[in-house]
PDB file of N, CA and C in Angstrom:
ATOM      1  N   MET A   1      15.615  12.550 -13.576  1.00 54.00           N
ATOM      2  CA  MET A   1      14.698  11.733 -12.457  1.00 54.00           C
ATOM      3  C   MET A   1      14.812   9.940 -14.369  1.00 54.00           C
ATOM      4  N   ALA A   2      14.806   9.262 -13.337  1.00 63.00           N
ATOM      5  CA  ALA A   2      14.885   8.311 -15.148  1.00 63.00           C
ATOM      6  C   ALA A   2      13.771   7.632 -14.724  1.00 63.00           C
ATOM      7  N   ALA A   3      12.837   6.797 -15.284  1.00 83.00           N
ATOM      8  CA  ALA A   3      11.749   5.786 -15.334  1.00 83.00           C
ATOM      9  C   ALA A   3      11.863   5.414 -14.204  1.00 83.00           C
ATOM     10  N   ARG A   4      10.962   4.791 -14.609  1.00 88.00           N
ATOM     11  CA  ARG A   4      10.469   3.415 -13.628  1.00 88.00           C
ATOM     12  C   ARG A   4       9.606   2.268 -13.858  1.00 88.00           C
ATOM     13  N   ASP A   5       9.184   1.368 -13.865  1.00 90.00           N
ATOM     14  CA  ASP A   5       8.399  -0.079 -14.003  1.00 90.00           C
ATOM     15  C   ASP A   5       7.698  -0.266 -13.248  1.00 90.00           C
ATOM     16  N   ARG A   6       6.388  -0.367 -12.807  1.00 91.00           N
ATOM     17  CA  ARG A   6       5.647  -0.026 -11.786  1.00 91.00           C
ATOM     18  C   ARG A   6       4.707  -1.189 -12.806  1.00 91.00           C
ATOM     19  N   TYR A   7       4.177  -2.277 -11.818  1.00 91.00           N
ATOM     20  CA  TYR A   7       3.358  -2.965 -11.579  1.00 91.00           C
ATOM     21  C   TYR A   7       3.201  -3.783  -9.998  1.00 91.00           C
ATOM     22  N   SER A   8       1.580  -4.497 -10.492  1.00 91.00           N
ATOM     23  CA  SER A   8       0.392  -4.586  -9.618  1.00 91.00           C
ATOM     24  C   SER A   8       1.540  -6.556  -9.355  1.00 91.00           C
ATOM     25  N   ARG A   9       0.867  -6.955  -7.852  1.00 90.00           N
ATOM     26  CA  ARG A   9       1.505  -8.456  -8.235  1.00 90.00           C
ATOM     27  C   ARG A   9       0.584  -8.916  -6.782  1.00 90.00           C
ATOM     28  N   LYS A  10       0.370 -10.371  -7.292  1.00 91.00           N
ATOM     29  CA  LYS A  10      -0.306 -10.576  -6.241  1.00 91.00           C
ATOM     30  C   LYS A  10       0.120 -11.085  -4.751  1.00 91.00           C
ATOM     31  N   LEU A  11      -0.118 -10.936  -4.100  1.00 93.00           N
ATOM     32  CA  LEU A  11       0.394 -11.621  -2.244  1.00 93.00           C
ATOM     33  C   LEU A  11      -0.675 -12.180  -1.538  1.00 93.00           C
ATOM     34  N   GLU A  12       0.106 -13.902  -1.351  1.00 91.00           N
ATOM     35  CA  GLU A  12      -1.031 -13.997  -0.598  1.00 91.00           C
ATOM     36  C   GLU A  12      -0.355 -15.707   0.590  1.00 91.00           C
ATOM     37  N   CYS A  13      -0.463 -15.146   2.107  1.00 92.00           N
ATOM     38  CA  CYS A  13      -0.560 -15.675   2.791  1.00 92.00           C
ATOM     39  C   CYS A  13      -0.569 -17.229   2.859  1.00 92.00           C
ATOM     40  N   ALA A  14       0.817 -18.222   3.445  1.00 91.00           N
ATOM     41  CA  ALA A  14       0.794 -19.371   3.090  1.00 91.00           C
ATOM     42  C   ALA A  14      -0.411 -20.000   4.636  1.00 91.00           C
ATOM     43  N   MET A  15      -0.251 -19.312   5.603  1.00 94.00           N
ATOM     44  CA  MET A  15      -0.931 -19.351   6.375  1.00 94.00           C
ATOM     45  C   MET A  15      -2.887 -19.355   6.777  1.00 94.00           C
ATOM     46  N   CYS A  16      -2.976 -18.210   7.246  1.00 95.00           N
ATOM     47  CA  CYS A  16      -4.153 -17.995   6.328  1.00 95.00           C
ATOM     48  C   CYS A  16      -5.634 -17.341   5.413  1.00 95.00           C
ATOM     49  N   GLY A  17      -4.092 -17.621   4.799  1.00 93.00           N
ATOM     50  CA  GLY A  17      -4.807 -17.438   3.422  1.00 93.00           C
ATOM     51  C   GLY A  17      -5.507 -15.678   3.453  1.00 93.00           C
ATOM     52  N   ASN A  18      -4.883 -14.323   3.759  1.00 96.00           N
ATOM     53  CA  ASN A  18      -5.181 -13.192   3.212  1.00 96.00           C
ATOM     54  C   ASN A  18      -4.648 -12.743   2.420  1.00 96.00           C
ATOM     55  N   SER A  19      -5.223 -12.410   1.401  1.00 95.00           N
ATOM     56  CA  SER A  19      -5.156 -12.015  -0.109  1.00 95.00           C
ATOM     57  C   SER A  19      -5.331 -11.074  -1.214  1.00 95.00           C
ATOM     58  N   GLY A  20      -4.357 -10.265  -1.636  1.00 95.00           N
ATOM     59  CA  GLY A  20      -4.385  -9.081  -2.446  1.00 95.00           C
ATOM     60  C   GLY A  20      -3.268  -8.006  -2.910  1.00 95.00           C
ATOM     61  N   TYR A  21      -3.835  -7.659  -3.546  1.00 95.00           N
ATOM     62  CA  TYR A  21      -1.970  -6.726  -4.251  1.00 95.00           C
ATOM     63  C   TYR A  21      -1.475  -5.648  -4.269  1.00 95.00           C
ATOM     64  N   ALA A  22       0.199  -6.071  -3.904  1.00 96.00           N
ATOM     65  CA  ALA A  22       0.623  -5.249  -3.881  1.00 96.00           C
ATOM     66  C   ALA A  22       0.286  -3.978  -4.654  1.00 96.00           C
ATOM     67  N   GLU A  23       1.452  -2.500  -5.065  1.00 95.00           N
ATOM     68  CA  GLU A  23       2.066  -1.619  -5.946  1.00 95.00           C
ATOM     69  C   GLU A  23       3.068  -1.425  -5.711  1.00 95.00           C
ATOM     70  N   VAL A  24       4.220  -2.355  -6.450  1.00 95.00           N
ATOM     71  CA  VAL A  24       5.298  -2.010  -6.290  1.00 95.00           C
ATOM     72  C   VAL A  24       6.382  -0.944  -8.156  1.00 95.00           C
ATOM     73  N   SER A  25       7.656  -0.758  -6.894  1.00 94.00           N
ATOM     74  CA  SER A  25       7.946   0.304  -8.589  1.00 94.00           C
ATOM     75  C   SER A  25       9.236  -0.062  -9.028  1.00 94.00           C
ATOM     76  N   GLU A  26      10.296  -0.499 -10.424  1.00 91.00           N
ATOM     77  CA  GLU A  26      11.552  -0.476  -9.731  1.00 91.00           C
ATOM     78  C   GLU A  26      12.048   0.506 -11.132  1.00 91.00           C
ATOM     79  N   ASP A  27      13.472   0.386 -11.020  1.00 89.00           N
ATOM     80  CA  ASP A  27      14.251   1.591 -12.169  1.00 89.00           C
ATOM     81  C   ASP A  27      14.360   0.639 -13.277  1.00 89.00           C
ATOM     82  N   ASP A  28      13.933   0.196 -14.493  1.00 83.00           N
ATOM     83  CA  ASP A  28      14.015   0.458 -15.674  1.00 83.00           C
ATOM     84  C   ASP A  28      15.482   1.281 -16.141  1.00 83.00           C
ATOM     85  N   MET A  29      16.245   0.964 -15.043  1.00 82.00           N
ATOM     86  CA  MET A  29      17.960   0.652 -16.511  1.00 82.00           C
ATOM     87  C   MET A  29      18.400  -0.229 -15.494  1.00 82.00           C
ATOM     88  N   PRO A  30      18.701  -0.975 -16.175  1.00 76.00           N
ATOM     89  CA  PRO A  30      18.723  -2.490 -15.879  1.00 76.00           C
ATOM     90  C   PRO A  30      21.194  -2.137 -16.158  1.00 76.00           C
ATOM     91  N   THR A  31      21.977  -0.561 -15.578  1.00 81.00           N
ATOM     92  CA  THR A  31      23.203  -0.431 -15.774  1.00 81.00           C
ATOM     93  C   THR A  31      22.326   0.142 -14.531  1.00 81.00           C
ATOM     94  N   ARG A  32      22.020  -0.074 -13.351  1.00 82.00           N
ATOM     95  CA  ARG A  32      22.196   0.370 -12.116  1.00 82.00           C
ATOM     96  C   ARG A  32      22.690  -0.546 -10.963  1.00 82.00           C
ATOM     97  N   LYS A  33      23.774   0.135  -9.887  1.00 85.00           N
ATOM     98  CA  LYS A  33      24.089  -1.306  -9.024  1.00 85.00           C
ATOM     99  C   LYS A  33      22.835  -1.661  -8.385  1.00 85.00           C
ATOM    100  N   ASN A  34      21.760  -0.867  -8.345  1.00 87.00           N
ATOM    101  CA  ASN A  34      20.123  -1.622  -7.975  1.00 87.00           C
ATOM    102  C   ASN A  34      19.340  -1.859  -8.597  1.00 87.00           C
ATOM    103  N   PRO A  35      18.227  -2.559  -8.295  1.00 88.00           N
ATOM    104  CA  PRO A  35      16.823  -2.481  -9.063  1.00 88.00           C
ATOM    105  C   PRO A  35      15.739  -1.267  -8.672  1.00 88.00           C
ATOM    106  N   ASP A  36      16.107  -0.505  -6.842  1.00 91.00           N
ATOM    107  CA  ASP A  36      15.768   0.623  -6.171  1.00 91.00           C
ATOM    108  C   ASP A  36      14.395  -0.129  -6.448  1.00 91.00           C
ATOM    109  N   PHE A  37      14.359  -1.592  -5.869  1.00 93.00           N
ATOM    110  CA  PHE A  37      12.667  -1.501  -5.848  1.00 93.00           C
ATOM    111  C   PHE A  37      11.919  -1.023  -5.301  1.00 93.00           C
ATOM    112  N   THR A  38      10.567  -0.237  -4.580  1.00 94.00           N
ATOM    113  CA  THR A  38       9.606   0.450  -4.365  1.00 94.00           C
ATOM    114  C   THR A  38       8.729  -0.730  -3.849  1.00 94.00           C
ATOM    115  N   VAL A  39       8.338  -1.611  -2.573  1.00 96.00           N
ATOM    116  CA  VAL A  39       6.719  -1.122  -2.478  1.00 96.00           C
ATOM    117  C   VAL A  39       5.274   0.389  -3.049  1.00 96.00           C
ATOM    118  N   ASP A  40       4.815   0.874  -2.876  1.00 96.00           N
ATOM    119  CA  ASP A  40       4.710   1.609  -3.246  1.00 96.00           C
ATOM    120  C   ASP A  40       2.854   2.122  -2.837  1.00 96.00           C
ATOM    121  N   SER A  41       2.891  -0.103  -2.399  1.00 97.00           N
ATOM    122  CA  SER A  41       1.243   0.667  -1.975  1.00 97.00           C
ATOM    123  C   SER A  41       0.992  -1.179  -1.637  1.00 97.00           C
ATOM    124  N   LEU A  42       0.435  -1.155  -0.102  1.00 97.00           N
ATOM    125  CA  LEU A  42       0.173  -2.949  -0.021  1.00 97.00           C
ATOM    126  C   LEU A  42      -0.763  -3.078  -0.213  1.00 97.00           C
ATOM    127  N   PRO A  43      -1.362  -3.762   0.475  1.00 97.00           N
ATOM    128  CA  PRO A  43      -2.894  -4.604   0.649  1.00 97.00           C
ATOM    129  C   PRO A  43      -3.217  -4.672   1.917  1.00 97.00           C
ATOM    130  N   ARG A  44      -4.928  -4.272   2.170  1.00 97.00           N
ATOM    131  CA  ARG A  44      -5.004  -4.749   3.742  1.00 97.00           C
ATOM    132  C   ARG A  44      -4.852  -5.175   4.154  1.00 97.00           C
ATOM    133  N   GLY A  45      -3.668  -5.590   5.445  1.00 97.00           N
ATOM    134  CA  GLY A  45      -3.284  -7.601   6.322  1.00 97.00           C
ATOM    135  C   GLY A  45      -2.277  -7.105   6.230  1.00 97.00           C
ATOM    136  N   PHE A  46      -1.735  -6.745   5.430  1.00 98.00           N
ATOM    137  CA  PHE A  46       0.372  -7.165   5.085  1.00 98.00           C
ATOM    138  C   PHE A  46       0.690  -5.250   5.621  1.00 98.00           C
ATOM    139  N   LEU A  47       2.304  -6.157   5.672  1.00 97.00           N
ATOM    140  CA  LEU A  47       2.639  -4.742   6.102  1.00 97.00           C
ATOM    141  C   LEU A  47       4.652  -4.532   5.991  1.00 97.00           C
ATOM    142  N   THR A  48       5.608  -4.148   5.227  1.00 97.00           N
ATOM    143  CA  THR A  48       6.692  -5.474   4.856  1.00 97.00           C
ATOM    144  C   THR A  48       7.958  -5.068   6.725  1.00 97.00           C
ATOM    145  N   GLU A  49       7.803  -6.391   6.411  1.00 97.00           N
ATOM    146  CA  GLU A  49       8.834  -6.524   8.507  1.00 97.00           C
ATOM    147  C   GLU A  49      10.139  -6.436   7.436  1.00 97.00           C
ATOM    148  N   ARG A  50      11.077  -6.259   6.461  1.00 97.00           N
ATOM    149  CA  ARG A  50      12.184  -5.563   6.192  1.00 97.00           C
ATOM    150  C   ARG A  50      12.496  -5.371   4.997  1.00 97.00           C
ATOM    151  N   PRO A  51      12.087  -3.626   4.563  1.00 96.00           N
ATOM    152  CA  PRO A  51      12.706  -3.575   2.355  1.00 96.00           C
ATOM    153  C   PRO A  51      13.785  -4.097   3.082  1.00 96.00           C
ATOM    154  N   SER A  52      13.761  -3.439   1.881  1.00 95.00           N
ATOM    155  CA  SER A  52      14.998  -4.151   0.818  1.00 95.00           C
ATOM    156  C   SER A  52      15.021  -2.848  -0.777  1.00 95.00           C
ATOM    157  N   LYS A  53      16.034  -3.181  -1.496  1.00 93.00           N
ATOM    158  CA  LYS A  53      16.244  -3.245  -2.349  1.00 93.00           C
ATOM    159  C   LYS A  53      15.894  -3.286  -3.612  1.00 93.00           C
ATOM    160  N   TYR A  54      16.139  -5.161  -3.795  1.00 91.00           N
ATOM    161  CA  TYR A  54      15.841  -5.662  -3.912  1.00 91.00           C
ATOM    162  C   TYR A  54      14.418  -7.073  -4.033  1.00 91.00           C
ATOM    163  N   PRO A  55      13.162  -6.996  -5.231  1.00 90.00           N
ATOM    164  CA  PRO A  55      12.196  -7.233  -4.711  1.00 90.00           C
ATOM    165  C   PRO A  55      12.454  -9.821  -4.209  1.00 90.00           C
ATOM    166  N   GLU A  56      13.280 -10.630  -3.980  1.00 90.00           N
ATOM    167  CA  GLU A  56      13.515 -11.691  -3.849  1.00 90.00           C
ATOM    168  C   GLU A  56      14.402 -11.092  -2.379  1.00 90.00           C
ATOM    169  N   LYS A  57      14.296  -9.864  -1.868  1.00 94.00           N
ATOM    170  CA  LYS A  57      14.658 -10.204  -0.139  1.00 94.00           C
ATOM    171  C   LYS A  57      13.316  -9.230   0.597  1.00 94.00           C
ATOM    172  N   HIS A  58      12.832  -9.032  -0.278  1.00 96.00           N
ATOM    173  CA  HIS A  58      11.479  -7.776   1.120  1.00 96.00           C
ATOM    174  C   HIS A  58      11.047  -8.919   1.294  1.00 96.00           C
ATOM    175  N   MET A  59      11.299  -8.420   2.883  1.00 96.00           N
ATOM    176  CA  MET A  59      10.132  -9.381   3.266  1.00 96.00           C
ATOM    177  C   MET A  59       8.699  -8.536   3.810  1.00 96.00           C
ATOM    178  N   ILE A  60       7.872  -9.574   3.426  1.00 96.00           N
ATOM    179  CA  ILE A  60       5.811  -8.462   3.918  1.00 96.00           C
ATOM    180  C   ILE A  60       5.653  -9.788   5.138  1.00 96.00           C
ATOM    181  N   ARG A  61       5.045  -9.084   6.074  1.00 97.00           N
ATOM    182  CA  ARG A  61       4.582 -10.169   7.720  1.00 97.00           C
ATOM    183  C   ARG A  61       2.975  -9.509   7.552  1.00 97.00           C
ATOM    184  N   CYS A  62       2.395 -10.655   7.432  1.00 97.00           N
ATOM    185  CA  CYS A  62       1.226 -10.478   7.636  1.00 97.00           C
ATOM    186  C   CYS A  62       0.359  -9.789   8.790  1.00 97.00           C
ATOM    187  N   ARG A  63      -0.624  -9.599   8.106  1.00 97.00           N
ATOM    188  CA  ARG A  63      -1.291  -9.680  10.170  1.00 97.00           C
ATOM    189  C   ARG A  63      -1.552 -11.337  11.033  1.00 97.00           C
ATOM    190  N   CYS A  64      -1.728 -12.066   9.828  1.00 96.00           N
ATOM    191  CA  CYS A  64      -1.881 -13.037  11.491  1.00 96.00           C
ATOM    192  C   CYS A  64      -0.493 -12.806  11.546  1.00 96.00           C
ATOM    193  N   GLY A  65       0.426 -12.716  11.023  1.00 96.00           N
ATOM    194  CA  GLY A  65       2.311 -12.712  12.070  1.00 96.00           C
ATOM    195  C   GLY A  65       3.027 -13.559  10.564  1.00 96.00           C
ATOM    196  N   HIS A  66       2.636 -14.193   9.671  1.00 95.00           N
ATOM    197  CA  HIS A  66       3.322 -15.051   9.148  1.00 95.00           C
ATOM    198  C   HIS A  66       4.019 -14.145   8.073  1.00 95.00           C
ATOM    199  N   VAL A  67       5.547 -15.082   7.739  1.00 94.00           N
ATOM    200  CA  VAL A  67       6.304 -13.517   7.854  1.00 94.00           C
ATOM    201  C   VAL A  67       6.884 -14.265   5.844  1.00 94.00           C
ATOM    202  N   PHE A  68       7.320 -14.112   4.463  1.00 93.00           N
ATOM    203  CA  PHE A  68       7.870 -14.390   4.071  1.00 93.00           C
ATOM    204  C   PHE A  68       8.222 -13.551   3.708  1.00 93.00           C
ATOM    205  N   LYS A  69       8.530 -14.557   2.271  1.00 92.00           N
ATOM    206  CA  LYS A  69       9.484 -13.239   0.810  1.00 92.00           C
ATOM    207  C   LYS A  69       8.536 -12.436   0.157  1.00 92.00           C
ATOM    208  N   PHE A  70       8.455 -11.420  -1.067  1.00 91.00           N
ATOM    209  CA  PHE A  70       7.461 -10.490  -1.626  1.00 91.00           C
ATOM    210  C   PHE A  70       7.463 -11.556  -2.828  1.00 91.00           C
ATOM    211  N   GLN A  71       8.217 -12.181  -3.529  1.00 83.00           N
ATOM    212  CA  GLN A  71       8.753 -12.301  -4.244  1.00 83.00           C
ATOM    213  C   GLN A  71       7.699 -14.272  -4.609  1.00 83.00           C
ATOM    214  N   GLN A  72       7.810 -15.004  -3.232  1.00 63.00           N
ATOM    215  CA  GLN A  72       7.175 -15.912  -2.665  1.00 63.00           C
ATOM    216  C   GLN A  72       5.773 -16.058  -3.229  1.00 63.00           C
ATOM    217  N   LYS A  73       5.265 -16.848  -3.850  1.00 48.00           N
ATOM    218  CA  LYS A  73       4.632 -17.454  -4.457  1.00 48.00           C
ATOM    219  C   LYS A  73       3.498 -16.012  -3.911  1.00 48.00           C
ATOM    220  N   THR A  74       3.717 -15.908  -4.760  1.00 45.00           N
ATOM    221  CA  THR A  74       3.458 -14.676  -5.789  1.00 45.00           C
ATOM    222  C   THR A  74       2.423 -14.699  -7.322  1.00 45.00           C
ATOM    223  N   VAL A  75       1.676 -14.827  -7.535  1.00 52.00           N
ATOM    224  CA  VAL A  75       1.284 -14.567  -9.477  1.00 52.00           C
ATOM    225  C   VAL A  75       0.670 -12.777  -9.689  1.00 52.00           C
ATOM    226  N   TYR A  76       1.662 -12.595 -10.686  1.00 53.00           N
ATOM    227  CA  TYR A  76       0.863 -10.890 -11.385  1.00 53.00           C
ATOM    228  C   TYR A  76      -0.793 -11.281 -11.127  1.00 53.00           C
ATOM    229  N   ALA A  77      -1.087  -9.742 -11.128  1.00 55.00           N
ATOM    230  CA  ALA A  77      -2.371  -9.838 -11.819  1.00 55.00           C
ATOM    231  C   ALA A  77      -2.677  -9.087 -13.090  1.00 55.00           C
ATOM    232  N   GLU A  78      -3.438  -9.262 -14.212  1.00 58.00           N
ATOM    233  CA  GLU A  78      -3.511  -9.258 -15.968  1.00 58.00           C
ATOM    234  C   GLU A  78      -2.934  -7.653 -15.750  1.00 58.00           C
ATOM    235  N   GLY A  79      -2.034  -8.515 -16.088  1.00 59.00           N
ATOM    236  CA  GLY A  79      -1.804  -7.001 -17.159  1.00 59.00           C
ATOM    237  C   GLY A  79      -0.426  -6.638 -16.619  1.00 59.00           C
ATOM    238  N   GLY A  80      -0.381  -7.268 -15.314  1.00 57.00           N
ATOM    239  CA  GLY A  80       0.570  -6.565 -15.046  1.00 57.00           C
ATOM    240  C   GLY A  80       2.053  -7.060 -14.640  1.00 57.00           C
ATOM    241  N   GLU A  81       2.366  -7.833 -15.195  1.00 57.00           N
ATOM    242  CA  GLU A  81       3.824  -8.127 -15.424  1.00 57.00           C
ATOM    243  C   GLU A  81       4.607  -7.582 -15.990  1.00 57.00           C
ATOM    244  N   PRO A  82       6.117  -7.255 -15.349  1.00 54.00           N
ATOM    245  CA  PRO A  82       6.732  -5.833 -15.647  1.00 54.00           C
ATOM    246  C   PRO A  82       6.720  -6.481 -17.243  1.00 54.00           C
ATOM    247  N   ARG A  83       7.843  -5.401 -17.548  1.00 52.00           N
ATOM    248  CA  ARG A  83       7.810  -5.146 -18.940  1.00 52.00           C
ATOM    249  C   ARG A  83       9.450  -5.699 -19.033  1.00 52.00           C
ATOM    250  N   ARG A  84       9.663  -6.926 -19.218  1.00 47.00           N
ATOM    251  CA  ARG A  84      11.536  -7.114 -19.910  1.00 47.00           C
ATOM    252  C   ARG A  84      11.937  -6.681 -20.556  1.00 47.00           C
TER     253      ARG A  84
END
């Protein structure tokens, strides 16, 4: 089984200000066809609107109804930056 990079990333809704940290992982083999991006857990008030194996295409929905890209306006948790 291939190893996975795991990291936390802050999500923040631009509409209502709801925020929290998502736990995510992706394949650490750069030769793969796709990164096999997976959201392992989301903070309260967020859910996956449209999943994708690419973090820049994965869509999140806030409890207020606002939908945004996973990578839009996110901040890494202290020490949670992906290792590249």
